[in-house]
CSV table of C-alpha atoms in Angstrom, one decimal:
chain,number,residue,atom,x,y,z
A,503,MET,CA,-16.9,-23.8,-19.3
A,504,LEU,CA,-13.3,-24.3,-20.2
A,505,LEU,CA,-10.6,-23.3,-17.9
A,506,PRO,CA,-7.4,-22.3,-18.9
A,507,ARG,CA,-5.0,-24.9,-18.4
A,508,SER,CA,-2.0,-22.4,-17.6
A,509,PRO,CA,-1.8,-21.6,-13.5
A,510,ALA,CA,-0.8,-17.7,-14.6
A,511,HIS,CA,-4.1,-17.8,-16.7
A,512,ARG,CA,-6.1,-18.8,-14.3
A,513,LEU,CA,-5.1,-16.1,-11.6
A,514,VAL,CA,-5.5,-13.4,-14.3
A,515,LEU,CA,-9.5,-15.2,-14.4
A,516,ALA,CA,-9.6,-14.8,-10.8
A,517,ALA,CA,-8.5,-11.5,-10.7
A,518,PHE,CA,-11.6,-10.6,-12.9
A,519,LEU,CA,-13.9,-12.2,-11.4
A,520,MET,CA,-13.1,-11.1,-7.9
A,521,ASP,CA,-13.1,-7.6,-8.9
A,522,PHE,CA,-16.3,-7.8,-10.9
A,523,ALA,CA,-17.8,-9.4,-7.8
A,524,ILE,CA,-16.4,-6.4,-5.8
A,525,GLY,CA,-17.9,-4.1,-8.2
A,526,LEU,CA,-21.2,-5.6,-7.8
A,527,ALA,CA,-21.2,-5.7,-4.1
A,528,GLY,CA,-19.3,-2.3,-3.5
A,529,LEU,CA,-22.0,-0.1,-5.8
A,530,ALA,CA,-24.8,-2.3,-4.0
A,531,PHE,CA,-24.2,-1.4,-0.6
A,532,ILE,CA,-23.7,2.2,-1.4
A,533,GLU,CA,-27.2,1.9,-3.1
A,534,LEU,CA,-28.5,0.1,-0.6
A,535,ALA,CA,-27.5,2.7,2.3
A,536,ILE,CA,-28.6,5.4,0.2
A,537,HIS,CA,-31.8,3.8,-0.5
A,538,LEU,CA,-32.1,3.7,3.8
A,539,GLY,CA,-31.1,7.6,3.9
A,540,ALA,CA,-27.6,7.2,4.8
A,541,THR,CA,-26.4,10.5,5.4
A,542,PRO,CA,-22.6,11.6,3.7
A,543,THR,CA,-21.0,10.7,7.1
A,544,VAL,CA,-22.4,7.4,6.8
A,545,LEU,CA,-21.6,6.7,3.4
A,546,GLY,CA,-18.0,7.9,4.3
A,547,LEU,CA,-17.8,5.5,7.2
A,548,ILE,CA,-18.9,2.6,4.9
A,549,GLY,CA,-16.0,3.8,2.5
A,550,THR,CA,-13.7,3.6,5.4
A,551,VAL,CA,-14.3,0.7,7.7
A,552,GLY,CA,-14.1,-1.8,4.9
A,553,ALA,CA,-10.7,-0.1,3.6
A,554,GLY,CA,-9.4,-0.3,7.3
A,555,ALA,CA,-9.9,-3.9,7.7
A,556,TYR,CA,-8.6,-4.5,4.0
A,557,THR,CA,-5.1,-2.3,4.9
A,558,LEU,CA,-4.5,-4.0,8.0
A,559,GLY,CA,-5.2,-7.4,6.8
A,560,CYS,CA,-3.1,-6.7,3.9
A,561,LEU,CA,0.0,-6.3,6.2
A,562,VAL,CA,-0.4,-9.7,7.6
A,563,SER,CA,-1.9,-11.8,4.6
A,564,GLY,CA,1.2,-11.2,2.4
A,565,PRO,CA,3.5,-12.6,5.0
A,566,LEU,CA,1.4,-15.0,6.3
A,567,SER,CA,1.1,-16.6,2.6
A,568,ASP,CA,4.9,-16.6,2.0
A,569,ARG,CA,5.0,-19.1,5.2
A,570,CYS,CA,2.1,-21.0,4.8
A,571,GLY,CA,1.1,-21.2,1.2
A,572,ARG,CA,-1.0,-18.5,-1.5
A,573,ARG,CA,-3.9,-21.0,-2.4
A,574,ARG,CA,-4.6,-21.5,1.2
A,575,ALA,CA,-5.1,-17.9,1.6
A,576,VAL,CA,-6.8,-17.4,-1.5
A,577,VAL,CA,-9.7,-20.1,-1.4
A,578,ALA,CA,-10.2,-19.3,2.4
A,579,SER,CA,-10.8,-15.4,1.4
A,580,CYS,CA,-13.3,-16.0,-1.2
A,581,LEU,CA,-15.5,-18.1,1.4
A,582,VAL,CA,-14.9,-15.6,4.3
A,583,VAL,CA,-16.4,-12.7,1.5
A,584,ALA,CA,-19.2,-14.6,0.4
A,585,ALA,CA,-20.4,-15.3,3.8
A,586,ALA,CA,-19.9,-11.5,4.2
A,587,TRP,CA,-21.9,-10.2,1.4
A,588,ALA,CA,-24.7,-12.7,1.8
A,589,CYS,CA,-25.4,-11.0,5.0
A,590,TYR,CA,-27.0,-7.6,3.2
A,591,GLY,CA,-30.7,-9.5,3.4
A,592,LEU,CA,-30.0,-8.9,7.5
A,593,VAL,CA,-29.3,-4.8,6.9
A,594,ARG,CA,-32.2,-2.8,8.0
A,595,GLN,CA,-30.5,0.5,9.0
A,596,PRO,CA,-27.7,1.6,7.2
A,597,TRP,CA,-25.4,1.6,10.1
A,598,GLN,CA,-25.8,-2.2,9.7
A,599,ILE,CA,-23.5,-2.3,6.5
A,600,LEU,CA,-20.7,-1.1,8.8
A,601,LEU,CA,-21.0,-4.1,11.0
A,602,ILE,CA,-20.7,-6.5,7.4
A,603,LEU,CA,-17.7,-4.6,5.9
A,604,PRO,CA,-14.8,-5.5,8.6
A,605,PHE,CA,-15.6,-9.1,7.4
A,606,SER,CA,-15.7,-8.4,3.5
A,607,GLY,CA,-12.8,-5.7,3.7
A,608,GLY,CA,-10.6,-8.2,5.8
A,609,GLY,CA,-11.6,-11.3,3.9
A,610,MET,CA,-10.4,-9.3,0.6
A,611,ALA,CA,-7.2,-8.7,2.4
A,612,PHE,CA,-6.1,-12.4,2.0
A,613,PHE,CA,-6.9,-12.5,-1.5
A,614,TRP,CA,-5.2,-9.6,-3.3
A,615,PRO,CA,-1.2,-10.1,-2.2
A,616,PRO,CA,-1.2,-13.8,-1.9
A,617,LEU,CA,-2.8,-13.6,-5.6
A,618,GLN,CA,-0.1,-11.3,-6.9
A,619,ALA,CA,2.9,-13.1,-5.1
A,620,TRP,CA,1.7,-16.2,-6.5
A,621,LEU,CA,1.5,-14.5,-10.1
A,622,ALA,CA,5.1,-13.2,-9.5
A,623,GLU,CA,6.2,-16.8,-8.6
A,624,LEU,CA,4.9,-18.1,-12.1
A,625,ALA,CA,6.2,-15.0,-13.8
A,626,ALA,CA,9.7,-15.2,-12.2
A,627,ALA,CA,9.6,-19.0,-13.2
A,628,GLU,CA,8.8,-18.4,-17.0
A,629,GLY,CA,11.9,-16.1,-17.0
A,630,GLY,CA,12.0,-13.5,-20.2
A,631,GLY,CA,10.4,-10.7,-19.2
A,632,ALA,CA,7.3,-12.6,-18.3
A,633,LEU,CA,7.0,-10.6,-15.2
A,634,ASN,CA,5.6,-7.6,-16.9
A,635,ARG,CA,3.6,-9.0,-19.3
A,636,ARG,CA,1.8,-11.1,-16.3
A,637,ILE,CA,1.2,-7.8,-14.2
A,638,GLY,CA,-0.2,-6.6,-17.4
A,639,GLN,CA,-2.9,-8.8,-18.1
A,640,PHE,CA,-3.2,-9.1,-14.1
A,641,ASN,CA,-4.2,-5.4,-14.2
A,642,VAL,CA,-6.3,-5.2,-17.2
A,643,ALA,CA,-8.3,-8.4,-15.9
A,644,TRP,CA,-9.2,-7.1,-12.4
A,645,CYS,CA,-9.8,-3.8,-13.8
A,646,LEU,CA,-11.9,-5.1,-16.5
A,647,GLY,CA,-13.7,-6.5,-13.3
A,648,LEU,CA,-14.6,-3.3,-11.8
A,649,LEU,CA,-15.6,-1.9,-14.7
A,650,VAL,CA,-18.2,-4.4,-15.5
A,651,GLY,CA,-19.1,-5.1,-11.9
A,652,PRO,CA,-20.9,-1.7,-11.5
A,653,VAL,CA,-22.5,-1.4,-14.9
A,654,VAL,CA,-24.0,-4.9,-14.3
A,655,CYS,CA,-25.0,-3.3,-10.7
A,656,GLY,CA,-26.9,-0.4,-11.6
A,657,HIS,CA,-28.9,-2.0,-14.5
A,658,LEU,CA,-30.0,-4.8,-12.0
A,659,TRP,CA,-30.3,-2.5,-9.1
A,660,GLY,CA,-33.5,-1.0,-11.2
A,661,HIS,CA,-35.1,-4.5,-11.3
A,662,SER,CA,-34.2,-6.4,-8.5
A,663,GLN,CA,-32.2,-4.6,-5.2
A,664,GLN,CA,-31.2,-8.5,-4.2
A,665,ALA,CA,-29.7,-9.4,-7.7
A,666,PRO,CA,-25.9,-7.6,-7.4
A,667,PHE,CA,-25.4,-9.1,-4.0
A,668,LEU,CA,-26.8,-12.8,-5.2
A,669,LEU,CA,-24.6,-12.7,-8.3
A,670,ALA,CA,-21.5,-11.3,-5.8
A,671,VAL,CA,-21.9,-14.2,-3.9
A,672,GLY,CA,-22.0,-17.0,-6.1
A,673,THR,CA,-19.3,-15.5,-7.9
A,674,SER,CA,-17.2,-15.7,-5.1
A,675,LEU,CA,-18.4,-19.1,-4.4
A,676,ALA,CA,-17.0,-20.2,-8.0
A,677,LEU,CA,-13.7,-18.5,-7.2
A,678,ALA,CA,-13.1,-20.4,-4.4
A,679,PHE,CA,-13.6,-23.7,-6.5
A,680,LEU,CA,-11.3,-22.1,-9.4
A,681,THR,CA,-8.4,-21.1,-7.2
A,682,GLY,CA,-8.8,-23.9,-5.1
A,683,GLY,CA,-8.0,-26.7,-8.5
A,684,THR,CA,-5.4,-24.4,-9.6
A,685,PRO,CA,-2.0,-26.0,-9.3
A,686,ARG,CA,0.6,-24.4,-7.6
A,687,GLY,CA,2.7,-24.1,-10.9
A,688,ARG,CA,5.9,-24.2,-9.8
A,689,ALA,CA,8.7,-24.2,-12.5
A,690,LEU,CA,11.2,-26.9,-12.5
A,691,ARG,CA,13.9,-24.6,-13.3
A,692,GLN,CA,14.8,-21.9,-10.9
A,693,PRO,CA,13.6,-18.6,-11.6
A,694,GLU,CA,15.6,-15.7,-13.3
A,695,GLU,CA,17.5,-12.9,-11.0
A,696,PRO,CA,15.7,-9.8,-12.9
A,697,ALA,CA,18.8,-7.7,-13.4
A,698,THR,CA,17.3,-4.8,-14.2
A,699,SER,CA,15.5,-4.2,-10.8
A,700,ALA,CA,18.2,-5.4,-9.0
A,701,GLY,CA,20.9,-3.4,-10.3
A,702,HIS,CA,19.3,0.1,-11.3
A,703,PRO,CA,20.4,2.7,-8.4
A,704,ASP,CA,17.1,4.3,-8.1
A,705,ALA,CA,15.2,1.1,-7.8
A,706,ALA,CA,13.9,2.0,-4.0
A,707,LEU,CA,13.1,5.8,-4.7
A,708,PHE,CA,10.9,5.2,-7.6
A,709,LEU,CA,9.3,2.4,-5.5
A,710,THR,CA,8.8,5.4,-2.8
A,711,LEU,CA,7.3,7.7,-5.5
A,712,ALA,CA,5.1,4.9,-6.9
A,713,ARG,CA,3.6,4.0,-3.6
A,714,LEU,CA,2.6,8.0,-3.2
A,715,GLY,CA,1.0,8.2,-6.3
A,716,ASN,CA,-0.8,5.1,-5.4
A,717,PHE,CA,-1.7,6.4,-2.4
A,718,ALA,CA,-3.4,9.5,-3.6
A,719,GLY,CA,-4.7,7.7,-6.7
A,720,PHE,CA,-6.5,5.9,-4.6
A,721,VAL,CA,-7.9,8.6,-2.6
A,722,GLY,CA,-9.5,10.2,-5.3
A,723,LEU,CA,-11.2,6.7,-6.5
A,724,ALA,CA,-12.5,5.8,-3.3
A,725,LEU,CA,-13.9,9.5,-2.9
A,726,VAL,CA,-15.8,9.0,-6.4
A,727,LYS,CA,-16.8,5.8,-5.5
A,728,THR,CA,-18.3,6.6,-2.1
A,729,PHE,CA,-20.1,10.0,-2.7
A,730,PHE,CA,-20.6,10.1,-6.6
A,731,PRO,CA,-23.9,8.0,-5.9
A,732,ASP,CA,-25.3,10.1,-3.5
A,733,LEU,CA,-24.1,13.3,-5.9
A,734,ALA,CA,-26.1,11.6,-9.0
A,735,GLU,CA,-29.4,11.1,-7.6
A,736,THR,CA,-29.6,14.8,-6.6
A,737,LEU,CA,-28.9,15.2,-10.1
A,738,GLY,CA,-31.6,12.6,-11.4
A,739,LEU,CA,-28.7,10.5,-12.9
A,740,GLY,CA,-30.2,6.5,-12.5
A,741,PRO,CA,-28.2,3.6,-11.0
A,742,ALA,CA,-27.3,2.5,-14.5
A,743,LEU,CA,-26.2,5.9,-15.5
A,744,VAL,CA,-24.0,5.8,-12.2
A,745,GLY,CA,-22.8,2.0,-13.0
A,746,TRP,CA,-21.4,3.5,-16.1
A,747,LEU,CA,-19.8,6.9,-14.7
A,748,ILE,CA,-18.1,5.1,-12.1
A,749,ALA,CA,-17.1,2.6,-14.9
A,750,ALA,CA,-15.0,5.3,-16.9
A,751,LEU,CA,-13.0,5.1,-13.6
A,752,HIS,CA,-11.5,2.0,-14.6
A,753,GLY,CA,-12.0,2.8,-18.2
A,754,GLY,CA,-9.2,4.7,-18.2
A,755,GLN,CA,-6.9,2.4,-15.7
A,756,LEU,CA,-7.9,-0.1,-18.3
A,757,ALA,CA,-6.5,1.9,-21.2
A,758,LEU,CA,-3.2,2.5,-18.9
A,759,PHE,CA,-2.7,-1.1,-17.9
A,760,TRP,CA,-3.1,-2.5,-21.6
A,761,LEU,CA,-0.6,0.2,-22.7
A,762,GLY,CA,1.5,-0.6,-19.8
A,763,GLY,CA,1.4,-4.4,-20.3
A,764,ARG,CA,2.7,-4.0,-23.8
A,765,THR,CA,5.9,-2.3,-23.4
A,766,SER,CA,8.5,-1.5,-20.9
A,767,ARG,CA,9.7,2.2,-21.8
A,768,TRP,CA,7.9,3.5,-18.7
A,769,HIS,CA,10.4,1.6,-16.7
A,770,TYR,CA,12.4,3.7,-14.5
A,771,ARG,CA,11.2,7.0,-15.9
A,772,VAL,CA,9.9,9.6,-13.5
A,773,ALA,CA,7.8,12.1,-15.7
A,774,PRO,CA,4.8,9.4,-15.8
A,775,LEU,CA,4.6,9.0,-12.3
A,776,LEU,CA,4.8,13.0,-11.7
A,777,LEU,CA,2.5,13.9,-14.4
A,778,ALA,CA,-0.3,11.2,-13.2
A,779,PRO,CA,-1.4,13.4,-10.5
A,780,LEU,CA,-1.3,16.4,-12.5
A,781,LEU,CA,-3.7,15.0,-14.8
A,782,ALA,CA,-6.0,13.6,-12.3
A,783,ALA,CA,-6.4,16.6,-10.1
A,784,ALA,CA,-7.6,18.3,-13.5
A,785,GLY,CA,-10.0,15.4,-13.8
A,786,LEU,CA,-11.5,16.3,-10.5
A,787,LEU,CA,-11.6,19.7,-11.2
A,788,VAL,CA,-14.3,18.7,-14.2
A,789,ALA,CA,-16.0,16.5,-11.9
A,790,TRP,CA,-16.4,19.4,-9.3
A,791,VAL,CA,-18.0,21.6,-11.7
A,792,ALA,CA,-19.9,19.1,-13.8
A,793,SER,CA,-23.6,18.6,-14.3
A,794,SER,CA,-23.4,16.7,-17.5
A,795,PRO,CA,-22.8,12.9,-17.4
A,796,TRP,CA,-20.0,13.5,-20.7
A,797,LEU,CA,-17.9,15.6,-18.1
A,798,PHE,CA,-18.4,13.6,-15.5
A,799,ALA,CA,-17.0,10.7,-17.2
A,800,LEU,CA,-14.0,12.7,-18.8
A,801,GLY,CA,-13.2,14.1,-15.5
A,802,PHE,CA,-13.3,10.6,-13.7
A,803,ALA,CA,-11.4,9.0,-16.6
A,804,ALA,CA,-8.3,11.4,-15.8
A,805,ALA,CA,-8.5,10.2,-12.5
A,806,GLY,CA,-8.5,6.7,-13.6
A,807,VAL,CA,-5.6,7.1,-15.9
A,808,CYS,CA,-3.7,8.7,-12.5
A,809,ALA,CA,-4.5,5.5,-10.6
A,810,GLY,CA,-3.5,3.0,-13.6
A,811,VAL,CA,0.2,5.0,-13.6
A,812,THR,CA,0.8,4.3,-9.9
A,813,TYR,CA,-0.8,1.0,-9.3
A,814,LEU,CA,1.2,-0.2,-12.6
A,815,GLY,CA,4.7,1.5,-11.0
A,816,SER,CA,3.9,0.8,-7.3
A,817,LEU,CA,3.2,-3.2,-7.8
A,818,TYR,CA,5.9,-3.5,-10.3
A,819,TYR,CA,8.9,-1.9,-8.8
A,820,SER,CA,7.3,-3.7,-5.4
A,821,LEU,CA,7.8,-7.5,-7.5
A,822,HIS,CA,10.7,-7.0,-9.8
A,823,GLY,CA,13.5,-8.6,-8.8
A,824,ASN,CA,12.4,-9.5,-5.2
A,825,THR,CA,12.2,-13.4,-4.6
A,826,ALA,CA,12.8,-13.3,-0.9
A,827,ASP,CA,9.0,-12.0,0.2
A,828,PRO,CA,7.0,-11.6,-2.2
A,829,GLY,CA,3.8,-11.9,-0.2
A,830,GLY,CA,5.0,-9.4,2.2
A,831,LYS,CA,5.9,-6.8,-0.6
A,832,ALA,CA,2.4,-7.2,-2.4
A,833,GLY,CA,1.1,-6.9,1.2
A,834,LEU,CA,2.4,-3.5,1.5
A,835,HIS,CA,1.5,-2.0,-1.8
A,836,GLU,CA,-1.7,-3.7,-1.0
A,837,ALA,CA,-2.3,-2.1,2.4
A,838,ILE,CA,-0.8,1.5,1.0
A,839,LEU,CA,-3.5,2.0,-1.3
A,840,GLY,CA,-5.9,0.4,0.9
A,841,SER,CA,-5.0,3.5,3.3
A,842,GLY,CA,-5.8,5.9,0.7
A,843,GLY,CA,-9.2,4.2,0.3
A,844,LEU,CA,-9.6,4.5,4.1
A,845,LEU,CA,-9.1,8.3,4.6
A,846,GLY,CA,-10.7,9.6,1.5
A,847,PRO,CA,-14.0,8.1,2.3
A,848,LEU,CA,-13.3,9.2,6.7
A,849,PHE,CA,-12.5,13.1,5.5
A,850,GLY,CA,-14.7,13.1,2.3
A,851,GLY,CA,-17.5,12.2,4.3
A,852,ALA,CA,-17.1,14.9,7.2
A,853,LEU,CA,-16.4,17.3,4.3
A,854,ALA,CA,-19.8,16.7,3.0
A,855,HIS,CA,-22.1,16.6,5.9
A,856,ALA,CA,-20.1,20.2,6.4
A,857,SER,CA,-20.7,21.5,2.9
A,858,SER,CA,-21.7,20.2,0.1
A,859,LEU,CA,-21.3,16.6,-1.8
A,860,ARG,CA,-19.5,17.9,-4.6
A,861,ALA,CA,-16.7,18.9,-1.6
A,862,PRO,CA,-15.0,15.9,-1.8
A,863,TYR,CA,-13.9,16.2,-5.4
A,864,LEU,CA,-11.5,19.5,-3.8
A,865,LEU,CA,-10.0,16.9,-1.5
A,866,GLY,CA,-9.3,15.0,-4.2
A,867,VAL,CA,-7.5,17.6,-6.1
A,868,GLY,CA,-5.6,18.7,-3.1
A,869,THR,CA,-4.2,15.3,-2.0
A,870,TYR,CA,-3.2,14.6,-5.9
A,871,LEU,CA,-1.5,18.4,-5.7
A,872,ALA,CA,0.6,17.6,-2.0
A,873,ALA,CA,1.4,14.1,-3.3
A,874,LEU,CA,3.2,15.9,-6.3
A,875,LEU,CA,4.8,18.2,-4.2
A,876,VAL,CA,6.2,15.8,-2.1
A,877,MET,CA,7.1,13.5,-4.5
A,878,GLY,CA,9.0,16.1,-6.6
A,879,LEU,CA,10.7,17.3,-3.5
A,880,ILE,CA,11.7,13.3,-2.9
A,881,TRP,CA,12.9,13.0,-6.4
A,882,ARG,CA,15.3,16.0,-6.5
A,883,ARG,CA,16.7,15.0,-3.0
A,884,GLY,CA,17.0,11.4,-4.1
A,885,ARG,CA,18.9,12.2,-7.0
A,886,ARG,CA,21.3,14.7,-5.5
A,887,ARG,CA,22.1,11.6,-3.1
């Protein structure tokens, strides 16, 4: 296999491969838990425990990589995650999955913020608007990985329950070699100082709005990924189709990332940030009443578009113009979305246990609308100031 010569392109490839592995292992653990008879509460805890470890880890990994280096953190992450996923063979009861997830979630926390900061440093050294281009490539790559991973898992699961885990472990180990051999790639000239972010009077305001939207967006994604496979089983939808329908989430994200990486017209515009939660709320309402796979795909894609808009805004506003502590800013960005992945399954599991497997979608709708209300109030107050 011929690897890209550019360090930035290698990091983009790494983003694809890691989320491909995460897509494989994430759905495989949910399917394994369902196969072992997990209740909705346990399914919710599966989503919560991994996201909790990831959230806490991101608060440490980004600033630590500012001091100790990006490459070391990324390589160590790949090895820890591979070791955690390899423990799937020890699982005999659904609750035992909860013992693995703190290690896989915590390990992933040392991959994403350092990788994002590493890529931002390379883009800043390139200059000429490279940050928007590199972020666009990065977002398309990881989103494509999350789109393909569940599809592959769904097809493999029907033939072998071991295959998705083995492929995920092998991919993570290959990633350790890929990133370990990637030059740090610092350019000889000093990075340009991006004028747009530094000089924009509402830079902090847009970052706050994007972070709120990002939290809500990942609550919705986590609810779908955690509880839809169980609902699908009651509707008679097989694992292969479940993989495709979860991929619809990331199909919406992928389309948005592709567009956002090719234009800067969305920079410092509030309309996309406010319209995204409204679209996602409509999408989960469709999923709440749906029984047709096509309607589920439509609703999930709408939620994916929302997560794409807010993720893109949060990452861009975190890194653009920030040369002091990009790792810390990327870590906070990832911790906020991780907290959405933590709280969504936690409360969604309780709601599904008390009501039905469709009830978590209403929780997602309420989260989107509450975020939209708060974002509107913050925007109005910020503009008055």
